[in-house]
JSON list of C-alpha atoms in Angstrom, two decimals:
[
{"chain": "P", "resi": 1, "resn": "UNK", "atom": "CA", "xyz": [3.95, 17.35, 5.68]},
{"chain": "P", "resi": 2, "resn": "UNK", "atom": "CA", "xyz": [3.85, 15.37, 2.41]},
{"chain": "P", "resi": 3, "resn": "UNK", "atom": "CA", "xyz": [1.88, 16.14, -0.30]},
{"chain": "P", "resi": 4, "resn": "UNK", "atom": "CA", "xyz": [-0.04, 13.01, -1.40]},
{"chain": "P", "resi": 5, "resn": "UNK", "atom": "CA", "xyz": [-1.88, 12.43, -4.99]},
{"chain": "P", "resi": 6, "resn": "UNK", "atom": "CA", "xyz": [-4.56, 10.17, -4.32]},
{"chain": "P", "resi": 7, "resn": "UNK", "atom": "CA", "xyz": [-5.51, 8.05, -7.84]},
{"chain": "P", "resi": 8, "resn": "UNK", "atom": "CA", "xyz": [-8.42, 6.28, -6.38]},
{"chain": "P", "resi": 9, "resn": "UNK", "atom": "CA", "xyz": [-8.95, 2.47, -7.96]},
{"chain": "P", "resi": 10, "resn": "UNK", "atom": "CA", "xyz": [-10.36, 1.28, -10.97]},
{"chain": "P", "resi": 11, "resn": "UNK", "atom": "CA", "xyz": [-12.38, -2.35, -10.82]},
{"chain": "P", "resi": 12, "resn": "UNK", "atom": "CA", "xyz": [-9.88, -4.43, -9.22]},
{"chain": "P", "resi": 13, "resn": "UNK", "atom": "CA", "xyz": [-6.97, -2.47, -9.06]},
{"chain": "P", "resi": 14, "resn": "UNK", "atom": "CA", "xyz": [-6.20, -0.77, -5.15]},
{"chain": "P", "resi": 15, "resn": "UNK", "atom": "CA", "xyz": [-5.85, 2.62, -4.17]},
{"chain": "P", "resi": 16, "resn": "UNK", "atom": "CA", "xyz": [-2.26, 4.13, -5.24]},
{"chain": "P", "resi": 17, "resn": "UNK", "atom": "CA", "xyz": [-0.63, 6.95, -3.93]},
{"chain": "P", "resi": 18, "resn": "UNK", "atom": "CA", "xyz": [2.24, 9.20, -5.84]},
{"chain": "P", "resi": 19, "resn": "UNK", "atom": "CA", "xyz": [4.72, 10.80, -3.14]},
{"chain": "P", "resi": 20, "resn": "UNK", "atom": "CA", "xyz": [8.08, 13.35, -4.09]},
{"chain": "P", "resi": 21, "resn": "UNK", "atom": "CA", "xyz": [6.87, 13.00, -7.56]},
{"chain": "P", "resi": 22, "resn": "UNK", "atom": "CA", "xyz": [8.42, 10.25, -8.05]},
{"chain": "P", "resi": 23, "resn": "UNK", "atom": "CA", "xyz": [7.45, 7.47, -5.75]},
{"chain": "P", "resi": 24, "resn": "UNK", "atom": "CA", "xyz": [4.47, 5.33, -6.45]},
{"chain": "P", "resi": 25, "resn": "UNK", "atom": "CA", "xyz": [2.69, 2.93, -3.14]},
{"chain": "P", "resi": 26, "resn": "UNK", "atom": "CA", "xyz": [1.21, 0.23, -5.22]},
{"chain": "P", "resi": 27, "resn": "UNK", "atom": "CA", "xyz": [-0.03, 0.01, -8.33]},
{"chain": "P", "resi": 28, "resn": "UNK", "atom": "CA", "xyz": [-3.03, -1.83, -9.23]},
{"chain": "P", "resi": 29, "resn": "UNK", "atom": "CA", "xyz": [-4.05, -5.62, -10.55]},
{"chain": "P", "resi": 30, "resn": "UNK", "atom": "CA", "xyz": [-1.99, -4.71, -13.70]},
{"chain": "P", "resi": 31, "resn": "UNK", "atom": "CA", "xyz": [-5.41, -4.65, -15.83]},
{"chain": "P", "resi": 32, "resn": "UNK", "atom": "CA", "xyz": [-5.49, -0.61, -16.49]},
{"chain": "P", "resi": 33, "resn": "UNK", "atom": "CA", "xyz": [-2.19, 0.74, -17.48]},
{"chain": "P", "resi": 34, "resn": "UNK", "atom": "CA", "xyz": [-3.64, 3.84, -19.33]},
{"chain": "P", "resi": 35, "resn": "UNK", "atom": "CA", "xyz": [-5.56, 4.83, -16.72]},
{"chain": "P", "resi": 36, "resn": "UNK", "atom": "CA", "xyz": [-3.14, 4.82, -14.30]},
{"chain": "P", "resi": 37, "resn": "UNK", "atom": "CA", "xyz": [-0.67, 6.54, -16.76]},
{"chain": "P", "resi": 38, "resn": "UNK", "atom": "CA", "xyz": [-2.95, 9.14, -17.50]},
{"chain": "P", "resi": 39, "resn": "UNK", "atom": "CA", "xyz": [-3.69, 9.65, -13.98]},
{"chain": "P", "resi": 40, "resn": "UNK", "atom": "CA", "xyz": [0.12, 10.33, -13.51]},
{"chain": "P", "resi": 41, "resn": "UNK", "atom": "CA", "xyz": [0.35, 12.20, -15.96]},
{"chain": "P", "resi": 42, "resn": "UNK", "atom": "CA", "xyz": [-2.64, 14.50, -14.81]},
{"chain": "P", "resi": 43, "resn": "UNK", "atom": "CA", "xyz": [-0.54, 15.47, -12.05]},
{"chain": "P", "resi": 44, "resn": "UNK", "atom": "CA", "xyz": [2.52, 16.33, -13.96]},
{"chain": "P", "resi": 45, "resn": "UNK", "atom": "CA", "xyz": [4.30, 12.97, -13.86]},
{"chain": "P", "resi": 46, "resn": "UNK", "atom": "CA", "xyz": [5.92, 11.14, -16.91]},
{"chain": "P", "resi": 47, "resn": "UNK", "atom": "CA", "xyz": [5.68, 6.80, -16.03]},
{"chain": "P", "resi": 48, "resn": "UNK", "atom": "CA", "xyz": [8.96, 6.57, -16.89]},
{"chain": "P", "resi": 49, "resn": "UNK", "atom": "CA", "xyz": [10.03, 9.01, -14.05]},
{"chain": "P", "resi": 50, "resn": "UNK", "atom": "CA", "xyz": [9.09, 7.03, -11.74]},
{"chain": "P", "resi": 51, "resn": "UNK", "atom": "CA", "xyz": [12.06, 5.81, -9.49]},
{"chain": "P", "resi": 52, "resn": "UNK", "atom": "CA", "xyz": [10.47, 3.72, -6.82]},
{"chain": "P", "resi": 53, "resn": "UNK", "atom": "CA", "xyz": [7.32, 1.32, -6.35]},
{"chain": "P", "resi": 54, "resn": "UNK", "atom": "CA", "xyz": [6.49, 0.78, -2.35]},
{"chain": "P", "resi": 55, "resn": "UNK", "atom": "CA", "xyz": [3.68, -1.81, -2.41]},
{"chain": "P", "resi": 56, "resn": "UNK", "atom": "CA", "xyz": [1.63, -2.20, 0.71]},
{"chain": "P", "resi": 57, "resn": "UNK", "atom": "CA", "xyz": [1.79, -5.91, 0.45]},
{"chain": "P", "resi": 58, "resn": "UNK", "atom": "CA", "xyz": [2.20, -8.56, -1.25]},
{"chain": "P", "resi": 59, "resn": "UNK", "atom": "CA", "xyz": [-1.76, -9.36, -2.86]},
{"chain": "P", "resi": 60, "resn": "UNK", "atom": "CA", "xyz": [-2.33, -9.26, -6.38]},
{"chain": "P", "resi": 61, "resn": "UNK", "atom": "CA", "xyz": [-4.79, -6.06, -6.73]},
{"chain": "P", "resi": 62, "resn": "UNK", "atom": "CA", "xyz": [-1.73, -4.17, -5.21]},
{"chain": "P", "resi": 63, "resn": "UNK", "atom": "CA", "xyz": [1.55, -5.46, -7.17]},
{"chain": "P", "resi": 64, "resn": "UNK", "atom": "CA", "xyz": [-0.06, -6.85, -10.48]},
{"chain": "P", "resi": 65, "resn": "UNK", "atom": "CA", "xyz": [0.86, -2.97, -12.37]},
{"chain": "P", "resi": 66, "resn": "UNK", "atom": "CA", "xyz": [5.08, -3.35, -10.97]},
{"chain": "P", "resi": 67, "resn": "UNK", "atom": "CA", "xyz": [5.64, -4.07, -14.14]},
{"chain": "P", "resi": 68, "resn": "UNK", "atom": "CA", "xyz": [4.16, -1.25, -16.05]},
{"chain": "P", "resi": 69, "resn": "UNK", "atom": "CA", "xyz": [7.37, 0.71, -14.17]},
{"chain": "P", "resi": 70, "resn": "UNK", "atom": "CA", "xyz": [10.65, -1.47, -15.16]},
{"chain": "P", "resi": 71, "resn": "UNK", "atom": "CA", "xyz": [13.28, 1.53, -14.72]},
{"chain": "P", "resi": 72, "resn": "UNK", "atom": "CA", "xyz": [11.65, 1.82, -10.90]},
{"chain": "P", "resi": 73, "resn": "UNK", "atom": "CA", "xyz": [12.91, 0.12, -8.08]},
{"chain": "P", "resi": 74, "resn": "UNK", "atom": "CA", "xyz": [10.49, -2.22, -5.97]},
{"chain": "P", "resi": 75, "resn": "UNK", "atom": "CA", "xyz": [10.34, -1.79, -2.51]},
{"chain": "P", "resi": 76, "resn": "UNK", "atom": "CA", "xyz": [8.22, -4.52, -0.38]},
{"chain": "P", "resi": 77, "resn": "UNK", "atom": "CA", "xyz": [8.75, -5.31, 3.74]},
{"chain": "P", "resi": 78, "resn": "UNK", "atom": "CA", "xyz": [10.58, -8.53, 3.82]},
{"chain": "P", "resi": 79, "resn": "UNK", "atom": "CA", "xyz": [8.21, -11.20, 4.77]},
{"chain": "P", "resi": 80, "resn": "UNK", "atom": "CA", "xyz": [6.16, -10.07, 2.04]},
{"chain": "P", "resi": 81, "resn": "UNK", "atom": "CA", "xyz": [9.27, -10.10, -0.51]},
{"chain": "P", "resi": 82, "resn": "UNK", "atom": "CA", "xyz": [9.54, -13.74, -0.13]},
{"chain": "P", "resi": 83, "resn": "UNK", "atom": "CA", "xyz": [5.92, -14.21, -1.43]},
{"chain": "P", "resi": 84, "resn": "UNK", "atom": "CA", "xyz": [6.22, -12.26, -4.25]},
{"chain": "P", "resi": 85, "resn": "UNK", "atom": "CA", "xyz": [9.55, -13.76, -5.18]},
{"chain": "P", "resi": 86, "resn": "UNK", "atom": "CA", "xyz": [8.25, -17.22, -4.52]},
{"chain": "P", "resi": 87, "resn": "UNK", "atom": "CA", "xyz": [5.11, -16.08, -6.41]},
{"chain": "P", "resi": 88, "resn": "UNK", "atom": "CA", "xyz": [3.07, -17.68, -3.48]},
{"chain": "P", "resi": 89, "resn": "UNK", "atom": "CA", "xyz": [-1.05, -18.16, -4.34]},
{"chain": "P", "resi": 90, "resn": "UNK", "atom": "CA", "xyz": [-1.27, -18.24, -0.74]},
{"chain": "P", "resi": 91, "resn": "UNK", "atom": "CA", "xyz": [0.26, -14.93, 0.07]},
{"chain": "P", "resi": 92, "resn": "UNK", "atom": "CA", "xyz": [-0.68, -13.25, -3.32]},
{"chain": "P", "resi": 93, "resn": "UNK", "atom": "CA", "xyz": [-2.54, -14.15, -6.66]},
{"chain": "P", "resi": 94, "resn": "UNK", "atom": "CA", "xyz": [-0.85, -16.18, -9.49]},
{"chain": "P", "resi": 95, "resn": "UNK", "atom": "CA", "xyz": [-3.23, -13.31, -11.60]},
{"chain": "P", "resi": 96, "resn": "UNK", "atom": "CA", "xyz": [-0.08, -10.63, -10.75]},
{"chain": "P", "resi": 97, "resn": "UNK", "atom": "CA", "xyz": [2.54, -13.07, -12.25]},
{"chain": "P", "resi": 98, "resn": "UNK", "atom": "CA", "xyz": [0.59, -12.44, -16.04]},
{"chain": "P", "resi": 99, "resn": "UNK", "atom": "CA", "xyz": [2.99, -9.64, -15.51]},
{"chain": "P", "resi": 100, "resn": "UNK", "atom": "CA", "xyz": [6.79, -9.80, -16.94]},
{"chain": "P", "resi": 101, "resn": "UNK", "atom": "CA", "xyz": [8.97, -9.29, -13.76]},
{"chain": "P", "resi": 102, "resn": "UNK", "atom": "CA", "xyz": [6.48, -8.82, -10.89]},
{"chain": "P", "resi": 103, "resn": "UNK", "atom": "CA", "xyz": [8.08, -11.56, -8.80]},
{"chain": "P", "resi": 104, "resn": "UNK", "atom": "CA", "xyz": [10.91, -8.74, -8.49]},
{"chain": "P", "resi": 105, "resn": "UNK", "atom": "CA", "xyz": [11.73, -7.12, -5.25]},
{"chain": "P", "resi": 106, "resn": "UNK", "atom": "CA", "xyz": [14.55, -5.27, -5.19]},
{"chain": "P", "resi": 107, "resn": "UNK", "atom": "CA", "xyz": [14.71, -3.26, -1.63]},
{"chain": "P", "resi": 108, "resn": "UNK", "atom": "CA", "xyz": [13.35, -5.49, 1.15]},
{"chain": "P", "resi": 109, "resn": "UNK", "atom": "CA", "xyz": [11.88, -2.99, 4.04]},
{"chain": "P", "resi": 110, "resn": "UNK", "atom": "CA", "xyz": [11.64, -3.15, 7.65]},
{"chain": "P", "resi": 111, "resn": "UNK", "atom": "CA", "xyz": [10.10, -1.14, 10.97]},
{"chain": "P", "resi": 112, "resn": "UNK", "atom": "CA", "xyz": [11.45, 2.20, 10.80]},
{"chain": "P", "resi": 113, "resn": "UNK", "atom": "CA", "xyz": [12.90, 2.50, 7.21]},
{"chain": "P", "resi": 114, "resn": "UNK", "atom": "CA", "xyz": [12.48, 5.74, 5.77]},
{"chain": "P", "resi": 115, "resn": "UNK", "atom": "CA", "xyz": [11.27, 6.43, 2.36]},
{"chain": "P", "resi": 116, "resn": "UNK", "atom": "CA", "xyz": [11.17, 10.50, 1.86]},
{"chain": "P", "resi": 117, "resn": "UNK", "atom": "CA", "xyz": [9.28, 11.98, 5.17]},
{"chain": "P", "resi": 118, "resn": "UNK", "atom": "CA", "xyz": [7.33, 8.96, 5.75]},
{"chain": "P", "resi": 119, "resn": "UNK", "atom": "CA", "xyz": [8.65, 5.65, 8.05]},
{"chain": "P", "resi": 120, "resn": "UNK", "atom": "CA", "xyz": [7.35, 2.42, 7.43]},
{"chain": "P", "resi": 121, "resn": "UNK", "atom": "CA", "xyz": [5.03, 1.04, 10.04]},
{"chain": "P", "resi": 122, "resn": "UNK", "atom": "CA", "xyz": [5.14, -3.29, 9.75]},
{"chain": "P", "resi": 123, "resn": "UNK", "atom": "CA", "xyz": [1.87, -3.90, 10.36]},
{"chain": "P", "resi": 124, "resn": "UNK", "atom": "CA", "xyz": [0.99, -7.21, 9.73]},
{"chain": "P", "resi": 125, "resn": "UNK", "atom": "CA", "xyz": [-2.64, -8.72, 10.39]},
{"chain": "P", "resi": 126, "resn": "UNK", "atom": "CA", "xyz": [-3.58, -8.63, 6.11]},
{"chain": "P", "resi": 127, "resn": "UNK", "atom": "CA", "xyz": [-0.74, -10.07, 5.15]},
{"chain": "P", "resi": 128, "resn": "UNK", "atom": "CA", "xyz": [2.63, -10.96, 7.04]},
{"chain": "P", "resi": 129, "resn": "UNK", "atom": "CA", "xyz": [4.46, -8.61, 5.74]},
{"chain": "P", "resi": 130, "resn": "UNK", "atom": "CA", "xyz": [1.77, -5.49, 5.42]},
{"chain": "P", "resi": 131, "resn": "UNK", "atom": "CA", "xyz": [3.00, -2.14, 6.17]},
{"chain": "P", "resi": 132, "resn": "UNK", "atom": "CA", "xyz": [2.03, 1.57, 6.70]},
{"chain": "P", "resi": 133, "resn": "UNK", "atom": "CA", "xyz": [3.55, 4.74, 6.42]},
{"chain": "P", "resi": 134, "resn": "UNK", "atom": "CA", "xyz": [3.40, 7.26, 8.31]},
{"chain": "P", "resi": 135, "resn": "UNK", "atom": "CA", "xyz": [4.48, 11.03, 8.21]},
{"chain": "P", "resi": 136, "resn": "UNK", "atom": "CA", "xyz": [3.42, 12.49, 11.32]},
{"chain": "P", "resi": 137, "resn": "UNK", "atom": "CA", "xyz": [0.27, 13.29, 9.89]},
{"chain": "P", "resi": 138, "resn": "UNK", "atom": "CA", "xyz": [-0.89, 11.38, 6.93]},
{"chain": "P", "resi": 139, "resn": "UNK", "atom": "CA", "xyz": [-1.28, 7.32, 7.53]},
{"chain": "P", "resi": 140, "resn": "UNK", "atom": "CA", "xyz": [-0.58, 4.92, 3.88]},
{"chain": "P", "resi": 141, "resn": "UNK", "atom": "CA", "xyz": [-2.58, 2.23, 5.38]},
{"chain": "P", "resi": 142, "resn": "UNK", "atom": "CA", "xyz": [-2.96, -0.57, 2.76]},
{"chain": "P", "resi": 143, "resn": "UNK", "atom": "CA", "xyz": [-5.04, -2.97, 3.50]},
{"chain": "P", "resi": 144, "resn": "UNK", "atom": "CA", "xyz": [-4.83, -2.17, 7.22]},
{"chain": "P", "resi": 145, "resn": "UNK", "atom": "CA", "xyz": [-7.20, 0.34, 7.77]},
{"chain": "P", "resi": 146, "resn": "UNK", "atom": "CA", "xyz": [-10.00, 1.44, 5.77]},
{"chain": "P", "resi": 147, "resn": "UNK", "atom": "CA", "xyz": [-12.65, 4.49, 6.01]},
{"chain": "P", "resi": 148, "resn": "UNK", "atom": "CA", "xyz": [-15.41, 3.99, 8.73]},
{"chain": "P", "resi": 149, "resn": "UNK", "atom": "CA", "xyz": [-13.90, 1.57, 11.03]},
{"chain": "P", "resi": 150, "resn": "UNK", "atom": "CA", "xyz": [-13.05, -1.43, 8.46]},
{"chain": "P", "resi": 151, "resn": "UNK", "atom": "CA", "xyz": [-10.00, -3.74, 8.46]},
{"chain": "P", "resi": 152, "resn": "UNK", "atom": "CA", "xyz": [-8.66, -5.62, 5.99]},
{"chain": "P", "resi": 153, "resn": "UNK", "atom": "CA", "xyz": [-9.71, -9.55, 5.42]},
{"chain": "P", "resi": 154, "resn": "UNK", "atom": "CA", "xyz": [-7.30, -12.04, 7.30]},
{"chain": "P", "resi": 155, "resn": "UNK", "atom": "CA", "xyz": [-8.05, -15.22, 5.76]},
{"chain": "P", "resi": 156, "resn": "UNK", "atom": "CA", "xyz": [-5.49, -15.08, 3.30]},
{"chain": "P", "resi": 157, "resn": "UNK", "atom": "CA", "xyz": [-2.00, -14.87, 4.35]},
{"chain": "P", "resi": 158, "resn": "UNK", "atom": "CA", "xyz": [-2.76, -13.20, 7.22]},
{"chain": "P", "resi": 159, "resn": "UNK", "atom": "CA", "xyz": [-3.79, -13.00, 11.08]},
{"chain": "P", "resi": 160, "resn": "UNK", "atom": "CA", "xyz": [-6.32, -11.97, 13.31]},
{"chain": "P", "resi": 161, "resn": "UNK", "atom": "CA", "xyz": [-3.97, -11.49, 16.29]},
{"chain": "P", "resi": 162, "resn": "UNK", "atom": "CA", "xyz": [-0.92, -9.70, 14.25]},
{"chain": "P", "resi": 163, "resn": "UNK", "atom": "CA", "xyz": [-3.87, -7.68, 12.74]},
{"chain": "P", "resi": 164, "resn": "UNK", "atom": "CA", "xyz": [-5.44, -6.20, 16.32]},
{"chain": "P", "resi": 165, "resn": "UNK", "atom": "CA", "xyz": [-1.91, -5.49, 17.65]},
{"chain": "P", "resi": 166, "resn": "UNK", "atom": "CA", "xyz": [-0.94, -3.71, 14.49]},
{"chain": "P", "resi": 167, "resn": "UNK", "atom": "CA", "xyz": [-4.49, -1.55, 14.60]},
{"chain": "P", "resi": 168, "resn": "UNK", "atom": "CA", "xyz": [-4.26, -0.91, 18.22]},
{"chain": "P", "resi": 169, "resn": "UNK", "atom": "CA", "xyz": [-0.42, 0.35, 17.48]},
{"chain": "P", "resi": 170, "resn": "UNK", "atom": "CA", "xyz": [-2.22, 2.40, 15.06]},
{"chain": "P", "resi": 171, "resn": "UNK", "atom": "CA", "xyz": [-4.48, 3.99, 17.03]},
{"chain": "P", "resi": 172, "resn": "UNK", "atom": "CA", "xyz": [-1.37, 5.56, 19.56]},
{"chain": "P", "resi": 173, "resn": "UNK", "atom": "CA", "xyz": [-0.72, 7.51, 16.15]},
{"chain": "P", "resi": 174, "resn": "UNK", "atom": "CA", "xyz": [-2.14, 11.23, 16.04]},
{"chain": "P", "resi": 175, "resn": "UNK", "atom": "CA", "xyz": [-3.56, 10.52, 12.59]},
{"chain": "P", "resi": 176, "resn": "UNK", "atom": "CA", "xyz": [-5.06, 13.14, 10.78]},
{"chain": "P", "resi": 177, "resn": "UNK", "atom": "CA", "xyz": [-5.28, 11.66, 7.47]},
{"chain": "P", "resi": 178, "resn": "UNK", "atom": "CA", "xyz": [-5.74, 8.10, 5.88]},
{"chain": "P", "resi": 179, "resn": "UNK", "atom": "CA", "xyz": [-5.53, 6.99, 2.62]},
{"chain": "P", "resi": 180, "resn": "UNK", "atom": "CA", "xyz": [-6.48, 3.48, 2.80]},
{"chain": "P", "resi": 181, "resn": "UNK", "atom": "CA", "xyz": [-5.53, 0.69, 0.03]},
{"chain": "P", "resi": 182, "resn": "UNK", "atom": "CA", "xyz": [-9.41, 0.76, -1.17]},
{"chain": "P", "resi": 183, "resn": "UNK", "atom": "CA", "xyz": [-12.32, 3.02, -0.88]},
{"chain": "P", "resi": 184, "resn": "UNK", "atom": "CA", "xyz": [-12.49, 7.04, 0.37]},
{"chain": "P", "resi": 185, "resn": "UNK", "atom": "CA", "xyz": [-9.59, 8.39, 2.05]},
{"chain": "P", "resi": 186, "resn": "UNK", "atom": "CA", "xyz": [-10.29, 10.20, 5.50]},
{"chain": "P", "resi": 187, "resn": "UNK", "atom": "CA", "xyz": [-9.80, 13.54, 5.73]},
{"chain": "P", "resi": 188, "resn": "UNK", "atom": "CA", "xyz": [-8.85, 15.62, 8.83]},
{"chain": "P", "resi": 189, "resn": "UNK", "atom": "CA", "xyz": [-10.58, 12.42, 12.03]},
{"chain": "P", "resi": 190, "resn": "UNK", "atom": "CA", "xyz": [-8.27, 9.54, 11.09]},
{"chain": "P", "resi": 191, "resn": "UNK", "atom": "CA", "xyz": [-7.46, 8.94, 14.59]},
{"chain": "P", "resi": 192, "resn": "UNK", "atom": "CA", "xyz": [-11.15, 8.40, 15.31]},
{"chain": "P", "resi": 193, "resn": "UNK", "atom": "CA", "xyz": [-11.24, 6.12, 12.12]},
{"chain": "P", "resi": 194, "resn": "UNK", "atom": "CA", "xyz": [-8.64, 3.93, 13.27]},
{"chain": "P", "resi": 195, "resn": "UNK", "atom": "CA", "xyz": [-10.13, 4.15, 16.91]},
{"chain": "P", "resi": 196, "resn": "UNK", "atom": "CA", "xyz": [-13.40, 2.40, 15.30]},
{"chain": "P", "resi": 197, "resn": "UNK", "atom": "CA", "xyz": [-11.63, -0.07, 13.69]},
{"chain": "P", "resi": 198, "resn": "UNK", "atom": "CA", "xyz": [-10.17, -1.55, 16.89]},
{"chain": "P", "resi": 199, "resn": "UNK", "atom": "CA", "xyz": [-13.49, -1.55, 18.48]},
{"chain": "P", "resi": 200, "resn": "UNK", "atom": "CA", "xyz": [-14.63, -4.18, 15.74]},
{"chain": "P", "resi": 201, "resn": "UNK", "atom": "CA", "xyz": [-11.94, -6.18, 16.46]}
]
């Protein structure tokens, strides 16, 4: 399975995740470059070596750091593409747009795409275009799922429908670990995490 560097959040920024070394799922509100920098770098990992940014979706506290990486390609599901590019304050914040070049999207993904061992998951509910991925083990939820049954808000781009089919597709998955978009990750009962979540909804 994949080896995944969690760099927990700082104020507003989300969760990110480094993958191969050299992918990065999202990167923060844009407000806390060293930090994140140094937290790369902790793990043996120049910035400028990054070659790809996957971002969860399309909010602000997620995509507002693109920028920080401008020799990395940015990889976002579709639906969520065209809020970014459109720099939409319904889908996103016009905060992330302070940012030189974070309306850029430059690999639009969909169900199934592959990006090292993992395979994105659309799981919309957060946002329209909100994804997971998944490696057979290890679940990059986003804003889907978080730690002790929670779900992520749906009154902003998103919907309370899309976001029970996408959990209860979720909890099918023989997930061992989560490492959710905020807050703890879940180590080793992710399945039962996940199972929780439903049950709220």
């Amino acid at each position: 399975m994949s080896d995944v560097v969690f760099i927990i959040g700082f104020n507003y920024d989300s969760n990110c995740y480094l993958i191969n070394d050299n992918v990065l799922v999202d990167t923060g509100a844009g407000q806390n470059k060293e930090y994140l920098f140094s937290k790369l770098r902790e793990n043996g990992v120049e910035p400028e070596n990054i070659e790809l940014i996957v971002n969860t979706h399309c909010h602000f506290d997620h995509i507002g750091g693109n920028h920080f990486f401008p020799n990395a390609k940015i990889a976002v599901h579709r639906l969520d593409a065209i809020s970014i590019r459109n720099e939409d304050t319904l889908g996103t914040s016009m905060s992330a747009f302070d940012g030189v070049d974070n309306s850029r999207v430059d690999v639009e993904l969909e169900e199934g795409d592959k990006i090292g061992d993992f395979e994105v998951i659309h799981t919309p509910g957060h946002t329209a275009g909100g994804i997971c991925l998944w490696d057979g083990e290890n679940l990059i939820s986003g804003d889907t799922i978080f730690a002790g049954g929670g779900v992520g808000r749906m009154d902003i781009g998103g919907d309370y429908n899309d976001m029970k089919n996408s959990v209860e597709r979720l909890t099918k998955l023989d997930v061992v670990n989560i490492y959710p978009g905020h807050g703890p990750i879940v180590e080793k009962n992710g399945k039962d995490h996940i199972k929780l979540s439903y049950s709220f909804l």
